[in-house]
Short mmCIF file of C-alpha atoms in Angstrom, two decimals:
data_model
loop_
_atom_site.label_atom_id
_atom_site.label_comp_id
_atom_site.label_asym_id
_atom_site.label_seq_id
_atom_site.Cartn_x
_atom_site.Cartn_y
_atom_site.Cartn_z
CA UNK A 30 -33.85 15.68 -3.16
CA UNK A 31 -32.87 13.96 -6.40
CA UNK A 32 -34.72 10.71 -7.11
CA UNK A 33 -32.55 7.65 -7.74
CA UNK A 34 -33.33 4.26 -9.21
CA UNK A 35 -33.08 1.02 -7.28
CA UNK A 36 -30.54 -0.15 -9.86
CA UNK A 37 -28.27 2.84 -9.16
CA UNK A 38 -28.41 2.23 -5.41
CA UNK A 39 -27.73 -1.48 -5.90
CA UNK A 40 -24.73 -0.72 -8.12
CA UNK A 41 -23.29 1.65 -5.52
CA UNK A 42 -23.77 -0.95 -2.79
CA UNK A 43 -22.02 -3.57 -4.91
CA UNK A 44 -19.14 -1.17 -5.57
CA UNK A 45 -18.61 -0.59 -1.83
CA UNK A 46 -18.66 -4.33 -1.07
CA UNK A 47 -16.21 -5.03 -3.90
CA UNK A 48 -13.89 -2.30 -2.63
CA UNK A 49 -13.90 -3.84 0.85
CA UNK A 50 -12.92 -7.22 -0.57
CA UNK A 51 -10.13 -5.62 -2.59
CA UNK A 52 -8.73 -3.79 0.44
CA UNK A 53 -8.65 -7.01 2.43
CA UNK A 54 -6.97 -8.81 -0.47
CA UNK A 55 -4.23 -6.18 -0.74
CA UNK A 56 -3.68 -5.96 3.02
CA UNK A 57 -3.82 -2.15 3.06
CA UNK A 58 -5.60 -2.19 6.40
CA UNK A 59 -4.73 -2.36 10.08
CA UNK A 60 -4.97 -5.56 12.12
CA UNK A 61 -8.19 -4.26 13.68
CA UNK A 62 -9.87 -4.27 10.27
CA UNK A 63 -11.16 -0.75 10.86
CA UNK A 64 -12.12 1.34 7.88
CA UNK A 65 -14.95 2.93 5.96
CA UNK A 66 -15.89 3.15 2.30
CA UNK A 67 -18.45 5.17 0.38
CA UNK A 68 -19.75 5.50 -3.16
CA UNK A 69 -21.58 8.40 -4.72
CA UNK A 70 -24.84 7.36 -6.39
CA UNK A 71 -24.34 8.90 -9.86
CA UNK A 72 -26.50 11.87 -10.76
CA UNK A 73 -27.79 12.30 -7.23
CA UNK A 74 -27.08 13.94 -3.89
CA UNK A 75 -26.85 10.57 -2.13
CA UNK A 76 -24.12 8.16 -1.17
CA UNK A 77 -23.81 4.60 0.07
CA UNK A 78 -21.60 4.40 3.18
CA UNK A 79 -20.42 1.60 5.41
CA UNK A 80 -22.55 1.68 8.56
CA UNK A 81 -20.21 -0.34 10.78
CA UNK A 82 -16.68 0.18 12.07
CA UNK A 83 -14.91 -2.67 10.28
CA UNK A 84 -14.74 -3.82 6.67
CA UNK A 85 -13.20 -7.31 6.91
CA UNK A 86 -16.56 -9.10 6.80
CA UNK A 87 -18.69 -6.46 5.15
CA UNK A 88 -22.17 -7.48 4.01
CA UNK A 89 -25.16 -5.82 2.38
CA UNK A 90 -26.83 -5.18 5.74
CA UNK A 91 -23.76 -3.22 6.87
CA UNK A 92 -24.44 -0.42 4.38
CA UNK A 93 -26.58 2.71 4.59
CA UNK A 94 -27.81 5.33 2.15
CA UNK A 95 -27.31 8.96 3.15
CA UNK A 96 -27.86 12.40 1.71
CA UNK A 97 -24.90 14.74 1.27
CA UNK A 98 -26.07 16.69 4.31
CA UNK A 99 -25.60 13.55 6.41
CA UNK A 100 -29.21 12.42 6.79
CA UNK A 101 -29.64 8.64 6.96
CA UNK A 102 -32.21 7.66 4.33
CA UNK A 103 -31.92 3.89 4.52
CA UNK A 104 -30.15 1.60 6.98
CA UNK A 105 -28.82 1.95 10.51
CA UNK A 106 -25.51 3.65 11.31
CA UNK A 107 -23.52 2.33 14.26
CA UNK A 108 -22.04 5.07 16.49
CA UNK A 109 -18.46 4.59 15.26
CA UNK A 110 -19.66 4.93 11.67
CA UNK A 111 -21.99 7.85 12.39
CA UNK A 112 -18.99 9.78 13.75
CA UNK A 113 -17.30 9.99 10.35
CA UNK A 114 -20.26 10.69 8.04
CA UNK A 115 -19.22 14.29 7.40
CA UNK A 116 -15.65 13.25 6.62
CA UNK A 117 -17.11 11.63 3.51
CA UNK A 118 -19.86 14.09 2.62
CA UNK A 119 -17.52 17.08 2.88
CA UNK A 120 -15.14 15.55 0.33
CA UNK A 121 -18.01 14.83 -2.07
CA UNK A 122 -19.19 18.43 -1.77
CA UNK A 123 -15.66 19.77 -2.25
CA UNK A 124 -14.97 17.49 -5.21
CA UNK A 125 -17.97 16.79 -7.48
CA UNK A 126 -15.70 14.60 -9.64
CA UNK A 127 -15.16 12.10 -6.81
CA UNK A 128 -17.24 8.92 -6.98
CA UNK A 129 -15.68 6.85 -4.22
CA UNK A 130 -13.87 7.38 -0.91
CA UNK A 131 -11.85 4.95 1.21
CA UNK A 132 -10.45 5.34 4.72
CA UNK A 133 -8.20 2.85 6.51
CA UNK A 134 -5.36 2.75 8.99
CA UNK A 135 -2.98 1.00 6.57
CA UNK A 136 0.16 0.77 8.74
CA UNK A 137 2.95 2.15 6.57
CA UNK A 138 1.11 5.14 5.21
CA UNK A 139 -0.35 5.79 8.67
CA UNK A 140 3.22 5.89 9.97
CA UNK A 141 3.75 8.92 7.75
CA UNK A 142 0.57 10.45 9.18
CA UNK A 143 1.75 9.82 12.74
CA UNK A 144 5.11 11.40 11.88
CA UNK A 145 3.26 14.38 10.35
CA UNK A 146 5.27 13.81 7.18
CA UNK A 147 3.80 14.35 3.70
CA UNK A 148 4.41 11.46 1.32
CA UNK A 149 6.51 12.66 -1.61
CA UNK A 150 6.41 11.14 -5.08
CA UNK A 151 9.17 8.60 -4.40
CA UNK A 152 7.71 5.61 -6.24
CA UNK A 153 7.02 5.37 -9.97
CA UNK A 154 3.56 3.91 -9.39
CA UNK A 155 2.59 7.19 -7.72
CA UNK A 156 3.50 9.10 -10.87
CA UNK A 157 1.62 6.65 -13.08
CA UNK A 158 -1.46 7.21 -10.91
CA UNK A 159 -1.03 11.00 -11.23
CA UNK A 160 0.01 11.43 -7.60
CA UNK A 161 2.84 13.83 -8.39
CA UNK A 162 2.40 16.38 -5.64
CA UNK A 163 3.23 15.35 -2.04
CA UNK A 164 0.27 13.74 -0.28
CA UNK A 165 -0.51 16.34 2.41
CA UNK A 166 -1.18 15.83 6.10
CA UNK A 167 -4.41 17.24 7.53
CA UNK A 168 -3.79 18.52 11.05
CA UNK A 169 -5.11 16.35 13.86
CA UNK A 170 -8.49 16.83 15.49
CA UNK A 171 -10.77 14.14 16.97
CA UNK A 172 -12.19 11.85 14.28
CA UNK A 173 -15.24 13.21 12.52
CA UNK A 174 -15.24 16.49 14.45
CA UNK A 175 -15.96 19.77 12.68
CA UNK A 176 -12.30 20.70 13.11
CA UNK A 177 -11.14 17.41 11.62
CA UNK A 178 -13.42 17.76 8.60
CA UNK A 179 -12.34 21.38 8.07
CA UNK A 180 -8.69 20.34 8.19
CA UNK A 181 -9.30 17.64 5.59
CA UNK A 182 -11.12 19.98 3.22
CA UNK A 183 -8.39 22.61 3.63
CA UNK A 184 -5.74 20.06 2.61
CA UNK A 185 -7.55 18.96 -0.56
CA UNK A 186 -6.87 20.52 -3.96
CA UNK A 187 -8.65 19.99 -7.27
CA UNK A 188 -6.05 17.32 -8.18
CA UNK A 189 -5.73 15.56 -4.82
CA UNK A 190 -6.31 11.84 -4.64
CA UNK A 191 -5.49 11.41 -0.96
CA UNK A 192 -4.83 13.13 2.33
CA UNK A 193 -3.04 11.78 5.39
CA UNK A 194 -4.92 12.26 8.65
CA UNK A 195 -2.41 13.21 11.33
CA UNK A 196 -2.21 10.62 14.14
CA UNK A 197 -5.05 8.69 12.49
CA UNK A 198 -4.82 7.18 8.99
CA UNK A 199 -5.42 7.96 5.33
CA UNK A 200 -8.32 9.05 3.15
CA UNK A 201 -8.23 8.33 -0.59
CA UNK A 202 -10.74 9.37 -3.22
CA UNK A 203 -11.21 8.83 -6.95
CA UNK A 204 -13.82 8.28 -9.63
CA UNK A 205 -15.01 5.05 -7.99
CA UNK A 206 -14.49 3.07 -4.78
CA UNK A 207 -12.30 0.58 -6.68
CA UNK A 208 -10.12 3.39 -8.03
CA UNK A 209 -9.82 4.83 -4.51
CA UNK A 210 -8.59 1.42 -3.31
CA UNK A 211 -5.99 1.39 -6.10
CA UNK A 212 -4.75 4.77 -4.88
CA UNK A 213 -4.63 3.44 -1.31
CA UNK A 214 -2.64 0.39 -2.41
CA UNK A 215 -0.09 2.46 -4.33
CA UNK A 216 0.40 4.84 -1.41
CA UNK A 217 0.76 2.02 1.11
CA UNK A 218 3.43 0.45 -1.12
CA UNK A 219 5.16 3.82 -1.49
CA UNK A 220 5.11 4.45 2.25
CA UNK A 221 6.56 1.03 2.99
CA UNK A 222 9.33 1.59 0.46
CA UNK A 223 9.99 5.05 1.86
CA UNK A 224 10.40 3.67 5.37
CA UNK A 225 12.67 0.88 4.14
CA UNK A 226 14.72 3.31 2.05
CA UNK A 227 15.27 5.51 5.09
CA UNK A 228 17.37 2.68 6.54
CA UNK A 229 19.65 2.93 3.51
CA UNK A 230 19.66 6.70 3.19
CA UNK A 231 17.22 9.43 2.21
CA UNK A 232 14.46 8.35 -0.22
CA UNK A 233 14.78 10.15 -3.56
CA UNK A 234 11.85 12.10 -4.97
CA UNK A 235 11.05 11.74 -8.67
CA UNK A 236 11.51 15.16 -10.36
CA UNK A 237 8.21 16.70 -11.43
CA UNK A 238 9.01 16.66 -15.16
CA UNK A 239 9.93 12.97 -15.05
CA UNK A 240 6.86 12.12 -12.99
CA UNK A 241 4.72 13.85 -15.61
CA UNK A 242 6.56 11.93 -18.35
CA UNK A 243 5.88 8.62 -16.58
CA UNK A 244 2.21 9.49 -16.31
CA UNK A 245 1.94 10.46 -19.99
CA UNK A 246 3.65 7.26 -21.04
CA UNK A 247 1.22 5.16 -18.99
CA UNK A 248 -1.72 7.01 -20.53
CA UNK A 249 -0.37 6.60 -24.07
CA UNK A 250 0.01 2.83 -23.75
CA UNK A 251 -3.38 2.51 -22.06
CA UNK A 252 -4.97 4.37 -24.97
CA UNK A 253 -3.42 1.95 -27.46
CA UNK A 254 -5.03 -1.02 -25.79
CA UNK A 255 -3.80 -4.60 -25.74
CA UNK A 256 -1.17 -5.76 -28.23
CA UNK A 257 -2.06 -8.92 -30.09
CA UNK A 258 0.03 -11.27 -32.22
#
């Protein structure tokens, strides 16, 4: 097993705690406060994962360190958290580029999951975050079960940033926990707008070539940096 420094573990713990605060600030969470967050410890086969069922009052003692095969190396996992360990580790194994994973029951995007409806690129922010393909729905199976994990992995591509969990919630993943929260926030906004737009008619999907253009434009301006007088 790869050795890791105390500083690397501490940084991963801090990243998870910061992500929890950001989720609560954005409101992309259910009233129950349920959710889980993880961070890959760079250069290792270990992760930091929330060890409790809720994230609204997350503290250092609520975190655990695990190996990618699911072994608890430090901390104590509550039963509700232990159930979903492999939901996280399977994504890290499938996607070595992923550094952070977030799961919540954010209400609007979960409505799409309950309706078994993929979330199309209907909102410019999705394109700017390179979420051009529809966010897929992983078929339902009890949370954390082998079937559930297999369904999630089957729905993920090399470019995926999220997957809807049928009758359950959403899983987002990116280069860091904070980036995964940003993806969650964009998708929750998009889902809310999609539901509202349905009352006015059918939401319109951004054509792929225009979504790619929007993404390139965002990247070009980001590369230029701030504009000063």
